[in-house]
C-alpha cells in the first residue's frame, strides 16, 4: 500500500478540518466525517487503512459506530481518540476491535506517528 | 463575566446531562508532576463555581456535620424509663396491699365483734342462771318451811349454815309483810335487826312481783350491795338474800376480754353495777334501746356489745380494744410493709440496671447509625464530586485538543515561511510554543483530575506497603527539605504484602504527607509509619503542626472544605477518603497527644477483593 488513507471521525469540526489539512500536508490521503452516518457512507466508498474515531459523536455512540464500521471494513485499523480518560471505556473500545485508545489532547506528531505505525 | 456564566452553564448542563464518566489512571509520574498545578487549577475552578458548590453543599444538613450533645437527652430518657417502670410495678403493688390491708382489718374487726357477741350471750346466760339460782334457793326455802319455822332465828341460822357453804350469799333475812325483820343471819345484825323495809324499793318490788333483784345500793348497812328477794305466794313472808359481790363480780371477771377490754353491768340509769376495770367511758349507745338480745356497737377504738338482762333492768356491756384485737394483724401488716419496701427497692434497682443497659445499647446504636449516615453522606458527596471532576476534565479535553491542533498547524505553516518575509516570525514561533506548553500543562491537569475520580476503577495487585510508602515519601522529601521539615520513617519490618491498588493508595499517602507539610509550614517533623494491628495494615502520617479543632475534624473529609485559605482545593482528603473506602479500608483523623495531627489509614490485608467488581 503506497498511499496511506485515513478517515477522521469527530463531531468537533475544527479538529477534523485541521487534522485533515495537516495529514494532507504530510501526504496522507484523508477524509473527515462529523457524524456516524457520514462516516458510514465514507467507509462504504473507500477502504481506509486507519480510522481515527471519537467516542462521543453528536448522533451516535462511538462504540456503535466502531462496531458498524468494523463490519463494513474488518481490515481497517481503528484508533480511538477521546476525551474520556476511563479505563472501562478503553477496555470497551479495545473489546470492540479498536487497535488503540488515545486520550485527548494529543499532539499531532505523536498522533501521526501512531497512525503511520498502525 | 459572560465567559464565566457560560462555563457555569456548561458545567451545570453537563452535570445534569447524566453523562458521568469514570476516570482512567495515568502514569504515576505524571500525576506527581502536575500536583501543584492541579491544586491551583481546582482552586480556580472551585472559586469560579462558587454558586454551583453552594447549591451542592446546601443539600447537607448542618446538624449532620456538627457533633450533637445528646447526653442530656439520654439522661432524661433514662430517668423517664426508670420512673415508668417503677410506677408500673409499684403502684399496683401498693394498691393491692392497701386494699387487702383494709379487707383483712375489717374482717378481723368483724370476727372480733362476733366473738365478743357470743361471749356476751354466754356470760348473760351464766349470770341469769346465777340469779335464777338465788331466786330458786329462796323460793325453795319458802315452799319447804312454814313461815313460823323460818321466822325463828335459830332455825334460820341452821338453814343458812347448811345451805350456804359456798358463801354465795352474804346474809339472809326474813321479813314480814309490814317490812319488819323477823329473823336475820349475817354480819350486819346490829345495824339491820330493828329496821323496817316498807319504804325501800326492793320491798315494794317484791310485794308487787313475788321476787326481785335489786340494783346496787348502800341501804341501811352503808355498804354497796345488791339483794335478791322472794315472797311466799300469800305475800305474808319475804326471804331476802344479799349476794356476795366478790363472787358475783368474778362471774364477769371470767369473761376474759383481752387487755384494754372490759366487762361490766350497768343499770338503766347508766350506773355501774359491777366494778369497771378501766377508766369509765360514757357508753356510745343509749341504754334504753337495749333489748334482751345482744347488739354490737363500734367506735374508732372500741367494740361494745350490749345485752339486756335481769328483765331489762340491767345491761351487760363487753368492751374490746380494737387496736388490741388487731395486734396480730398489725404485726403481720408490718412484715408485709417491710417486704413491700424491699420489693420496691429491688424493682427500682432492677429497673435502673435494665434501663441503663438498654440506654447504653440505644446510645451505641444511635452513634453507629449517625456514623453510618455521615459516612453515607460523605460517600454520596464523593461520588458527586468525582463525577463533577471527571465531567469538567472531559469537557476541557476537547477544546484543548483543538487548541493544540490549531497551534500545531500554525507552527507547521510558519516553518514554511522564509525568514524575513514574515515580520516577527520568531515571536510567532515562541508564542505558539508557549501555547503548546500551556496546553500540555492543562492536559496534565485534566488527566490528573480524571485520575482523582476513577469511580470503580481498580487495579488490584500485590503491594509492598513499605516500599510503596518509601517511594511516595521520596517524592515529597525535597519539598519538605525546602521548608526545614524532616521526615522520619518508622516502618515495621516484614509487613505482609497486601492486595490493593498501589497507585491509588499512593495518591492518598501523597495527599496526607503533602497536607502534613502544609500544616507544619516551616520547621517541623513528619513521622510516617506502617504497622499491622488486629489483622489490619495501619499506615500513619503524623505531624508536628497545629492539629485541628473538633469542628474542623467533623468536616475534614467534606469536599471543598479546606483550611488552606484558598491555596487548597478541599478535594484532597475527600478524594483520599473515597479511594480508601473503595479499597475496603478506613481513614481516621485525630490530634496527637503531643500536639499536631495524625492520619491513619486502615486496610484489610486482603484489600479490595470485594471492590474490584464495583463499576459505575
XYZ file of C-alpha atoms in Angstrom:
734
model
C 0.000 0.000 0.000
C 1.836 3.065 -1.208
C -0.548 5.749 -0.076
C -1.860 5.775 3.470
C -5.550 6.563 3.712
C -7.106 7.859 6.856
C -10.700 8.662 7.931
C -11.075 11.139 10.776
C -14.408 10.983 12.591
C -15.207 13.585 15.233
C -18.097 15.951 15.871
C -15.582 18.729 16.582
C -15.442 20.313 13.129
C -12.381 22.430 13.899
C -10.462 19.415 14.997
C -11.355 17.336 11.973
C -10.606 20.139 9.492
C -7.230 20.982 10.916
C -6.383 17.325 11.200
C -7.193 16.793 7.547
C -5.094 19.756 6.473
C -2.118 18.572 8.441
C -2.406 14.975 7.323
C -2.695 16.028 3.696
C 0.340 18.174 4.121
C 2.125 15.026 5.228
C 0.957 13.407 2.025
C -1.643 11.208 3.594
C -4.924 10.655 1.831
C -7.625 11.511 4.267
C -11.330 12.210 4.638
C -13.304 13.598 7.510
C -16.742 12.802 8.936
C -18.594 14.691 11.672
C -21.299 12.121 12.270
C -21.697 8.379 12.440
C -23.892 8.391 9.350
C -21.336 10.426 7.405
C -18.605 8.050 8.481
C -20.648 5.084 7.320
C -21.098 6.428 3.793
C -17.423 7.391 3.550
C -16.463 3.933 4.724
C -18.588 2.278 2.057
C -16.901 4.379 -0.679
C -13.375 3.553 0.230
C -11.229 1.115 2.180
C -9.321 3.228 4.689
C -6.161 1.966 6.274
C -6.708 3.822 9.503
C -9.815 5.316 11.115
C -9.432 7.891 13.853
C -12.647 7.862 15.873
C -14.050 9.914 18.721
C -16.001 8.048 21.374
C -18.765 10.591 21.578
C -20.406 11.813 18.437
C -23.336 14.131 18.107
C -25.655 11.468 16.710
C -24.243 8.178 17.860
C -22.186 6.461 20.470
C -18.611 5.893 19.298
C -18.753 2.217 20.173
C -21.824 1.711 17.987
C -20.093 3.437 15.104
C -16.959 1.421 15.713
C -18.838 -1.883 15.546
C -20.683 -0.902 12.390
C -17.557 0.379 10.636
C -15.711 -2.741 11.701
C -18.432 -4.799 9.991
C -18.036 -2.819 6.788
C -14.271 -2.991 6.733
C -12.734 -5.577 9.070
C -9.220 -4.951 7.725
C -9.110 -1.299 8.751
C -7.169 -0.251 11.818
C -9.344 1.694 14.217
C -7.859 4.152 16.676
C -9.991 5.816 19.260
C -9.152 9.373 20.246
C -11.319 10.520 23.063
C -11.659 12.903 25.956
C -12.980 10.027 28.023
C -9.991 9.012 30.055
C -11.664 5.976 31.525
C -10.159 2.540 31.745
C -13.516 0.867 31.310
C -14.242 2.922 28.189
C -10.821 1.967 26.892
C -11.498 -1.684 27.597
C -14.845 -1.483 25.831
C -13.224 0.212 22.850
C -10.453 -2.340 22.585
C -13.038 -5.067 23.072
C -14.968 -3.715 20.107
C -11.944 -4.100 17.934
C -10.112 -0.834 18.317
C -6.387 -1.008 17.757
C -5.546 1.712 20.203
C -7.204 4.039 22.659
C -5.722 7.533 22.779
C -6.682 10.336 25.059
C -7.156 13.949 24.055
C -5.358 16.235 23.826
C -2.624 14.597 21.872
C -0.068 16.491 19.840
C -0.083 15.924 16.102
C 3.396 14.487 15.917
C 2.582 11.641 18.302
C -0.702 11.092 16.606
C 0.900 10.991 13.194
C 3.470 8.544 14.389
C 0.761 6.270 15.764
C -1.209 6.484 12.551
C 1.718 5.642 10.333
C 2.739 2.786 12.550
C -0.716 1.303 12.685
C -18.278 37.739 33.274
C -20.004 36.415 30.189
C -17.423 33.671 29.888
C -17.816 32.694 33.464
C -21.515 32.401 33.102
C -21.093 30.254 30.018
C -18.774 27.952 31.859
C -21.218 27.789 34.695
C -23.976 26.820 32.392
C -21.930 24.277 30.536
C -20.891 22.617 33.742
C -24.408 22.663 35.081
C -25.628 21.273 31.795
C -23.021 18.647 31.823
C -23.778 17.810 35.385
C -27.432 17.407 34.602
C -26.918 15.532 31.373
C -26.253 12.338 33.246
C -23.118 11.702 31.243
C -20.875 10.823 34.060
C -17.716 9.025 33.315
C -15.218 7.022 35.101
C -11.685 8.243 35.101
C -8.687 6.453 33.786
C -5.485 6.340 35.650
C -2.471 7.910 34.066
C 1.106 7.143 34.659
C 2.014 7.818 38.217
C 4.876 10.177 37.474
C 2.702 12.492 35.513
C 0.334 12.912 38.348
C 3.042 13.831 40.707
C 4.456 16.417 38.384
C 1.116 18.028 37.957
C 0.097 18.006 41.588
C 0.799 21.627 42.489
C -0.711 22.816 39.220
C -3.686 20.691 39.807
C -4.276 22.221 43.180
C -4.156 25.672 41.780
C -6.378 24.746 38.897
C -9.059 23.213 41.072
C -8.843 26.151 43.411
C -9.690 28.409 40.491
C -12.487 26.173 39.316
C -13.825 25.990 42.837
C -13.726 29.777 43.146
C -15.488 30.340 39.887
C -18.021 27.656 40.539
C -18.833 29.068 43.913
C -22.530 29.281 43.164
C -22.543 25.704 41.933
C -20.818 24.473 45.004
C -23.152 26.361 47.267
C -26.096 24.686 45.638
C -24.417 21.433 46.240
C -23.376 21.896 49.822
C -26.772 23.245 50.759
C -28.160 19.733 50.489
C -26.185 18.614 53.520
C -27.961 19.158 56.775
C -25.891 21.193 59.121
C -26.694 19.037 62.163
C -25.183 16.074 60.403
C -21.848 17.829 60.359
C -21.904 19.054 63.931
C -21.259 16.901 66.956
C -24.545 16.638 68.754
C -24.663 16.755 72.506
C -27.272 14.171 73.203
C -26.172 13.152 76.649
C -28.869 15.287 78.312
C -31.441 13.633 76.108
C -30.262 10.169 77.091
C -30.237 11.055 80.791
C -33.793 12.365 80.525
C -34.945 9.291 78.601
C -33.297 7.030 81.113
C -34.962 8.762 84.056
C -38.311 8.590 82.299
C -37.928 4.868 81.642
C -36.971 4.181 85.237
C -39.893 6.201 86.592
C -42.349 4.475 84.271
C -41.015 1.017 85.076
C -41.083 1.655 88.810
C -44.544 3.221 88.706
C -45.979 0.425 86.617
C -44.836 -2.191 89.095
C -45.049 -0.275 92.370
C -48.467 1.365 92.021
C -50.385 -1.933 91.634
C -48.317 -3.434 94.433
C -49.195 -0.605 96.800
C -52.831 -0.631 95.651
C -53.225 -4.357 96.211
C -51.529 -4.080 99.576
C -53.741 -1.192 100.672
C -56.972 -2.901 99.709
C -56.001 -6.232 101.209
C -54.961 -4.474 104.408
C -58.365 -2.809 104.557
C -60.096 -6.090 103.845
C -58.218 -8.045 106.473
C -58.637 -5.290 109.037
C -62.393 -5.156 108.516
C -62.788 -8.898 108.554
C -60.662 -9.071 111.677
C -62.908 -6.496 113.350
C -65.988 -8.418 112.210
C -64.587 -11.582 113.682
C -63.750 -9.887 116.981
C -67.252 -8.402 117.109
C -68.976 -11.713 116.597
C -66.708 -13.393 119.101
C -67.494 -10.661 121.579
C -71.235 -11.031 120.921
C -71.191 -14.765 121.524
C -69.117 -14.187 124.650
C -71.737 -11.692 125.852
C -74.518 -14.192 125.217
C -72.813 -16.911 127.176
C -71.987 -14.549 130.061
C -75.530 -13.335 130.183
C -76.779 -16.903 130.416
C -74.360 -17.663 133.237
C -75.302 -14.546 135.175
C -79.020 -15.041 134.681
C -78.606 -18.656 135.679
C -76.806 -17.484 138.815
C -79.548 -15.016 139.700
C -82.240 -17.612 138.937
C -80.345 -19.989 141.238
C -80.592 -17.490 144.098
C -84.275 -16.926 143.412
C -84.931 -20.660 143.323
C -82.990 -21.144 146.542
C -85.089 -18.581 148.367
C -88.314 -19.853 146.746
C -87.465 -23.441 147.701
C -86.953 -22.442 151.318
C -90.241 -20.577 151.411
C -92.003 -23.600 149.964
C -90.278 -26.142 152.168
C -90.633 -24.424 155.507
C -93.644 -22.856 157.108
C -93.374 -19.138 157.914
C -93.200 -19.771 161.608
C -90.242 -22.069 161.193
C -88.344 -19.581 159.080
C -89.144 -16.730 161.437
C -87.245 -18.468 164.146
C -83.765 -17.081 164.455
C -82.154 -20.395 165.374
C -83.841 -22.290 162.537
C -82.746 -19.668 160.043
C -79.177 -19.809 161.247
C -79.180 -23.592 160.885
C -80.618 -23.427 157.417
C -78.217 -20.684 156.315
C -75.191 -22.546 157.534
C -76.324 -25.784 155.946
C -77.162 -24.406 152.537
C -74.645 -21.625 152.066
C -71.320 -23.384 152.357
C -70.084 -21.812 149.133
C -70.592 -18.324 150.598
C -72.546 -17.078 147.618
C -74.965 -15.296 149.960
C -73.591 -12.860 152.449
C -76.654 -12.643 154.664
C -80.219 -13.850 154.792
C -83.180 -12.017 156.292
C -86.814 -12.970 156.925
C -89.167 -10.000 156.661
C -92.915 -9.930 157.173
C -95.463 -8.025 155.079
C -95.093 -4.925 157.261
C -91.418 -4.655 156.351
C -90.097 -5.653 159.765
C -87.255 -8.171 160.294
C -88.434 -11.469 161.787
C -85.048 -13.089 161.691
C -81.589 -12.308 160.290
C -78.406 -14.268 159.665
C -75.281 -12.400 158.625
C -72.639 -9.913 159.614
C -74.922 -6.830 159.799
C -77.268 -7.990 162.550
C -76.578 -4.952 164.698
C -77.436 -2.451 162.008
C -80.399 -4.231 160.444
C -82.389 -6.181 163.007
C -84.666 -3.271 164.025
C -85.042 -1.734 160.557
C -88.315 -1.583 158.678
C -88.157 -2.113 154.851
C -91.662 -0.990 153.984
C -90.398 2.135 152.194
C -87.486 0.501 150.377
C -87.506 -0.098 146.578
C -86.851 -3.786 146.659
C -89.613 -4.341 149.242
C -92.268 -2.752 147.118
C -90.845 -4.598 144.090
C -91.088 -7.983 145.747
C -94.532 -7.268 147.164
C -95.632 -6.498 143.641
C -93.901 -9.274 141.615
C -93.219 -12.005 144.135
C -89.497 -11.768 143.537
C -86.994 -9.005 142.919
C -83.345 -8.440 142.142
C -82.168 -5.006 143.218
C -79.607 -2.636 141.762
C -76.582 -1.941 143.862
C -77.368 0.283 146.773
C -75.880 1.095 150.143
C -79.054 0.663 152.177
C -79.129 0.675 155.974
C -75.827 -1.085 156.349
C -73.936 1.643 154.452
C -72.097 -0.843 152.168
C -72.868 -1.135 148.426
C -74.567 -4.435 147.705
C -77.499 -5.936 145.892
C -80.210 -8.179 147.093
C -82.405 -10.981 145.770
C -85.817 -11.145 147.455
C -88.630 -13.687 147.090
C -92.068 -13.567 148.742
C -94.254 -16.583 149.559
C -97.383 -16.908 147.433
C -99.514 -15.333 150.149
C -97.073 -12.411 150.298
C -97.001 -12.709 154.071
C -93.317 -13.541 154.346
C -90.272 -12.428 152.364
C -86.840 -14.031 152.167
C -84.105 -11.595 151.311
C -80.538 -12.558 150.472
C -77.540 -10.317 149.837
C -75.407 -11.676 147.041
C -71.697 -11.916 147.687
C -70.393 -9.114 145.468
C -66.976 -10.686 145.024
C -68.441 -13.918 143.776
C -70.869 -12.123 141.511
C -68.168 -9.884 140.101
C -65.933 -12.856 139.443
C -68.578 -14.126 137.028
C -67.764 -11.104 134.886
C -64.066 -11.157 135.506
C -64.089 -14.613 133.971
C -65.490 -13.143 130.765
C -61.840 -12.941 129.720
C -61.920 -9.994 127.429
C -58.432 -9.051 126.244
C -56.183 -6.337 127.663
C -57.715 -2.945 127.043
C -61.180 -4.524 127.167
C -63.723 -4.695 129.985
C -66.910 -6.412 131.135
C -69.404 -4.698 133.405
C -73.096 -4.331 134.154
C -74.987 -1.067 134.050
C -78.495 -0.363 135.178
C -80.880 1.610 133.014
C -79.621 4.849 134.501
C -76.131 4.009 133.405
C -74.887 3.324 136.916
C -72.257 0.656 137.219
C -73.481 -2.492 138.963
C -70.109 -4.139 138.930
C -66.630 -2.624 139.174
C -65.327 -1.106 135.983
C -61.751 -2.120 135.429
C -60.546 0.692 133.237
C -61.388 4.334 133.109
C -65.089 4.529 132.749
C -66.084 5.888 129.401
C -69.533 7.013 128.517
C -71.223 4.228 126.582
C -71.574 5.212 122.928
C -75.143 3.964 122.778
C -78.402 4.588 124.539
C -79.162 2.096 127.252
C -82.919 2.489 126.851
C -82.889 0.856 123.428
C -81.092 -2.274 124.577
C -83.395 -5.286 124.313
C -82.837 -8.787 125.539
C -80.746 -9.663 122.524
C -77.118 -8.690 122.008
C -76.285 -5.597 119.957
C -72.810 -4.631 118.712
C -71.630 -1.013 118.684
C -68.359 0.183 117.261
C -66.348 3.332 117.835
C -62.957 4.163 116.308
C -61.121 2.476 119.141
C -63.530 0.042 120.749
C -66.133 -2.604 120.031
C -69.014 -2.776 122.513
C -71.679 -5.418 122.956
C -74.762 -4.568 124.957
C -77.025 -7.342 126.238
C -80.202 -6.717 128.166
C -80.706 -8.950 131.232
C -82.477 -9.249 134.588
C -85.799 -8.479 132.866
C -84.338 -5.453 131.147
C -83.167 -3.815 134.359
C -79.514 -4.388 133.622
C -77.301 -4.149 130.591
C -74.253 -6.388 130.310
C -71.555 -4.457 128.493
C -68.485 -6.125 126.980
C -65.847 -3.860 125.607
C -62.893 -4.791 123.409
C -59.998 -2.562 122.317
C -59.918 -2.705 118.504
C -56.212 -1.954 118.285
C -55.525 -4.663 120.788
C -57.604 -7.159 118.909
C -55.824 -6.134 115.721
C -52.340 -6.544 117.178
C -51.786 -9.757 115.269
C -52.999 -8.127 112.102
C -50.693 -5.167 112.683
C -47.611 -7.282 113.207
C -48.419 -9.182 110.011
C -49.010 -5.911 108.231
C -45.664 -4.506 109.375
C -43.910 -7.548 107.989
C -45.794 -7.136 104.732
C -44.883 -3.442 104.549
C -41.237 -4.300 105.122
C -41.458 -6.835 102.302
C -43.118 -4.280 100.015
C -40.432 -1.692 100.736
C -37.829 -4.321 99.965
C -39.636 -5.217 96.746
C -39.791 -1.540 95.694
C -36.077 -1.167 96.344
C -35.444 -4.297 94.292
C -37.712 -3.131 91.468
C -36.023 0.276 91.396
C -32.575 -1.293 91.310
C -33.509 -3.758 88.592
C -35.265 -1.025 86.585
C -32.200 1.192 86.847
C -29.835 -1.579 85.813
C -32.011 -2.726 82.914
C -32.696 0.812 81.732
C -29.018 1.719 81.915
C -28.107 -1.280 79.852
C -30.870 -0.596 77.318
C -29.961 3.085 77.106
C -26.319 2.205 76.578
C -27.314 -0.053 73.720
C -29.540 2.619 72.238
C -26.761 5.148 72.605
C -24.305 2.839 70.858
C -26.809 2.072 68.119
C -27.548 5.779 67.673
C -23.884 6.587 67.459
C -23.282 3.838 64.917
C -26.272 4.978 62.901
C -25.111 8.581 62.950
C -21.638 7.491 61.905
C -23.089 5.383 59.150
C -25.341 8.210 57.985
C -22.430 10.632 57.971
C -20.353 8.133 56.087
C -23.107 7.552 53.556
C -23.456 11.289 53.044
C -19.739 11.580 52.566
C -19.676 8.727 50.078
C -22.539 10.300 48.161
C -20.784 13.632 48.140
C -17.621 11.955 46.969
C -19.400 10.253 44.121
C -20.853 13.582 43.035
C -17.532 15.348 43.273
C -15.873 12.563 41.348
C -18.412 12.879 38.559
C -18.070 16.629 38.514
C -14.290 16.403 38.296
C -14.491 13.830 35.537
C -17.063 15.888 33.663
C -15.051 19.071 33.871
C -11.866 17.466 32.657
C -13.564 15.606 29.816
C -15.196 18.745 28.601
C -11.920 20.621 28.720
C -10.011 17.921 26.843
C -11.898 18.504 23.606
C -11.136 22.236 23.290
C -7.585 21.528 24.404
C -7.222 19.122 21.507
C -8.422 21.769 19.097
C -6.156 24.442 20.559
C -3.262 22.041 20.315
C -4.214 21.164 16.763
C -4.533 24.794 15.674
C -1.260 25.794 17.321
C 0.497 22.846 15.770
C -0.941 23.713 12.382
C 0.226 27.307 12.693
C 3.658 26.080 13.732
C 3.846 23.829 10.688
C 2.782 26.586 8.369
C 5.166 29.095 9.898
C 8.076 26.777 9.257
C 7.286 27.230 5.539
C 7.783 30.989 5.793
C 11.103 32.376 4.832
C 12.948 34.210 7.487
C 12.407 37.909 6.914
C 9.261 37.560 4.835
C 7.235 37.432 7.957
C 7.868 40.131 10.440
C 8.185 38.776 13.977
C 8.441 35.165 12.770
C 10.396 34.161 15.849
C 7.851 35.850 18.088
C 5.063 33.831 16.433
C 7.014 30.668 16.877
C 7.731 31.452 20.502
C 4.113 32.302 21.105
C 2.963 29.048 19.523
C 5.481 27.106 21.573
C 4.072 28.751 24.714
C 0.536 27.907 23.702
C 1.545 24.302 23.222
C 3.414 24.251 26.538
C 0.378 25.506 28.366
C -1.953 23.175 26.506
C 0.309 20.449 27.694
C 0.110 21.794 31.191
C -3.664 21.938 31.063
C -3.670 18.416 29.690
C -1.708 17.185 32.683
C -4.169 18.847 34.965
C -7.254 17.402 33.329
C -5.727 13.967 33.136
C -4.807 14.095 36.789
C -8.227 15.341 37.708
C -9.535 12.253 35.974
C -7.036 10.275 37.962
C -8.677 11.595 41.091
C -12.071 10.474 40.077
C -11.819 6.934 38.934
C -15.013 5.700 40.438
C -14.848 1.958 40.480
C -11.591 1.719 38.556
C -9.286 -0.537 40.444
C -6.071 -2.210 39.557
C -5.559 -4.622 42.372
C -2.142 -6.121 42.708
C 0.207 -7.431 45.333
C 1.715 -4.403 47.000
C 4.691 -3.995 49.266
C 3.391 -1.228 51.516
C 6.771 -0.218 52.914
C 8.392 0.075 49.511
C 5.460 1.955 48.060
C 5.266 4.336 51.026
C 9.009 4.961 50.951
C 8.755 5.789 47.266
C 5.845 8.143 47.914
C 7.666 9.930 50.689
C 10.737 10.367 48.485
C 8.663 12.402 46.009
C 7.962 14.996 48.660
C 11.244 14.852 50.515
C 12.765 17.765 48.623
C 9.723 19.965 49.167
C 9.809 19.096 52.856
C 13.522 19.818 52.953
C 12.981 23.274 51.484
C 10.697 24.019 54.426
C 13.092 22.564 57.018
C 10.793 19.660 57.675
C 12.326 16.287 58.410
C 10.511 13.119 57.529
C 11.008 10.247 59.942
C 10.246 6.736 58.687
C 9.057 4.189 61.207
C 8.239 1.222 59.026
C 7.522 -2.098 60.625
C 9.797 -4.734 59.186
C 8.314 -7.755 57.379
C 4.979 -6.136 56.590
C 2.718 -8.572 54.756
C 2.162 -7.868 51.098
C -1.424 -6.844 50.556
C -3.727 -6.908 47.582
C -4.593 -3.325 46.804
C -4.428 -0.609 44.177
C -0.979 0.710 44.914
C -1.292 3.670 42.605
C -4.468 4.953 44.230
C -3.159 4.242 47.685
C -0.035 6.162 46.758
C -2.229 9.079 45.758
C -3.798 9.034 49.207
C -0.478 8.889 51.031
C 0.840 11.666 48.834
C -2.133 13.771 49.884
C -1.584 13.029 53.546
C 2.119 13.828 53.522
C 1.523 16.927 51.419
C -1.144 18.078 53.906
C 1.279 17.455 56.751
C 3.860 19.672 55.041
C 1.241 22.390 54.551
C 0.049 22.063 58.145
C 3.563 22.492 59.565
C 4.545 25.290 57.230
C 8.156 25.567 58.341
C 10.395 23.723 60.790
C 8.883 20.511 61.995
C 8.828 16.812 61.751
C 6.620 14.357 59.927
C 6.564 10.776 61.110
C 5.388 8.184 58.623
C 4.819 4.680 59.911
C 3.440 1.314 58.962
C 2.243 -1.441 61.258
C -0.063 -4.430 61.454
C -2.707 -4.190 64.138
C -5.610 -6.575 64.608
C -5.412 -8.072 61.153
C -5.235 -4.680 59.513
C -2.452 -2.748 57.937
C -2.163 0.662 59.599
C -0.395 3.401 57.718
C 0.025 6.596 59.703
C 1.196 10.105 58.905
C 1.788 12.224 61.957
C 2.916 15.846 62.002
C 4.048 18.496 64.460
C 1.647 21.070 63.068
C -1.149 22.821 64.973
C -3.654 19.948 64.793
C -7.329 20.771 64.352
C -10.430 21.558 66.374
C -13.374 19.196 66.742
C -15.382 21.380 64.424
C -12.790 21.100 61.695
C -12.403 17.397 62.331
C -16.091 16.882 61.627
C -15.676 18.390 58.195
C -12.167 17.302 57.244
C -13.331 14.829 54.646
C -16.015 17.046 53.157
C -15.375 18.032 49.564
C -14.228 21.623 49.121
C -13.588 22.001 52.815
C -10.134 23.468 53.214
C -8.148 25.171 55.942
C -5.543 26.402 53.489
C -7.185 29.759 52.857
C -7.755 29.482 49.152
C -4.492 27.715 48.480
C -6.145 24.315 48.747
C -8.977 22.821 46.772
C -10.625 20.997 49.621
C -10.641 17.900 47.458
C -7.524 16.043 48.597
C -8.880 14.445 51.748
C -12.319 13.804 50.361
C -10.829 12.051 47.350
C -8.497 10.152 49.663
C -11.469 9.149 51.758
C -13.251 7.979 48.651
C -10.289 5.933 47.491
C -9.745 4.264 50.870
C -13.445 3.462 51.098
C -13.312 1.742 47.782
C -10.205 -0.145 48.815
C -12.295 -1.582 51.635
C -10.433 0.343 54.298
C -10.926 3.240 56.613
C -9.249 6.560 57.222
C -9.204 8.372 60.538
C -8.008 11.768 61.642
C -7.021 12.612 65.198
C -4.976 15.041 67.187
C -1.707 13.787 68.563
C -1.295 13.807 72.311
C 1.894 15.801 71.887
C 0.146 18.210 69.521
C -0.177 18.087 65.769
C -2.401 15.714 63.909
C -2.212 12.094 62.913
C -3.956 10.489 59.974
C -4.323 6.747 59.952
C -5.230 4.578 57.011
C -6.526 1.116 57.853
C -6.522 -1.502 55.144
C -7.517 -5.134 55.290
C -4.643 -7.454 54.498
C -6.666 -8.693 51.517
C -7.765 -5.283 50.339
C -10.124 -4.522 47.531
C -11.230 -8.096 46.900
C -14.865 -7.036 47.072
C -14.424 -3.635 45.499
C -12.921 -4.815 42.235
C -16.359 -5.726 40.986
C -17.686 -2.256 41.707
C -18.195 -0.398 38.485
C -20.070 2.669 37.530
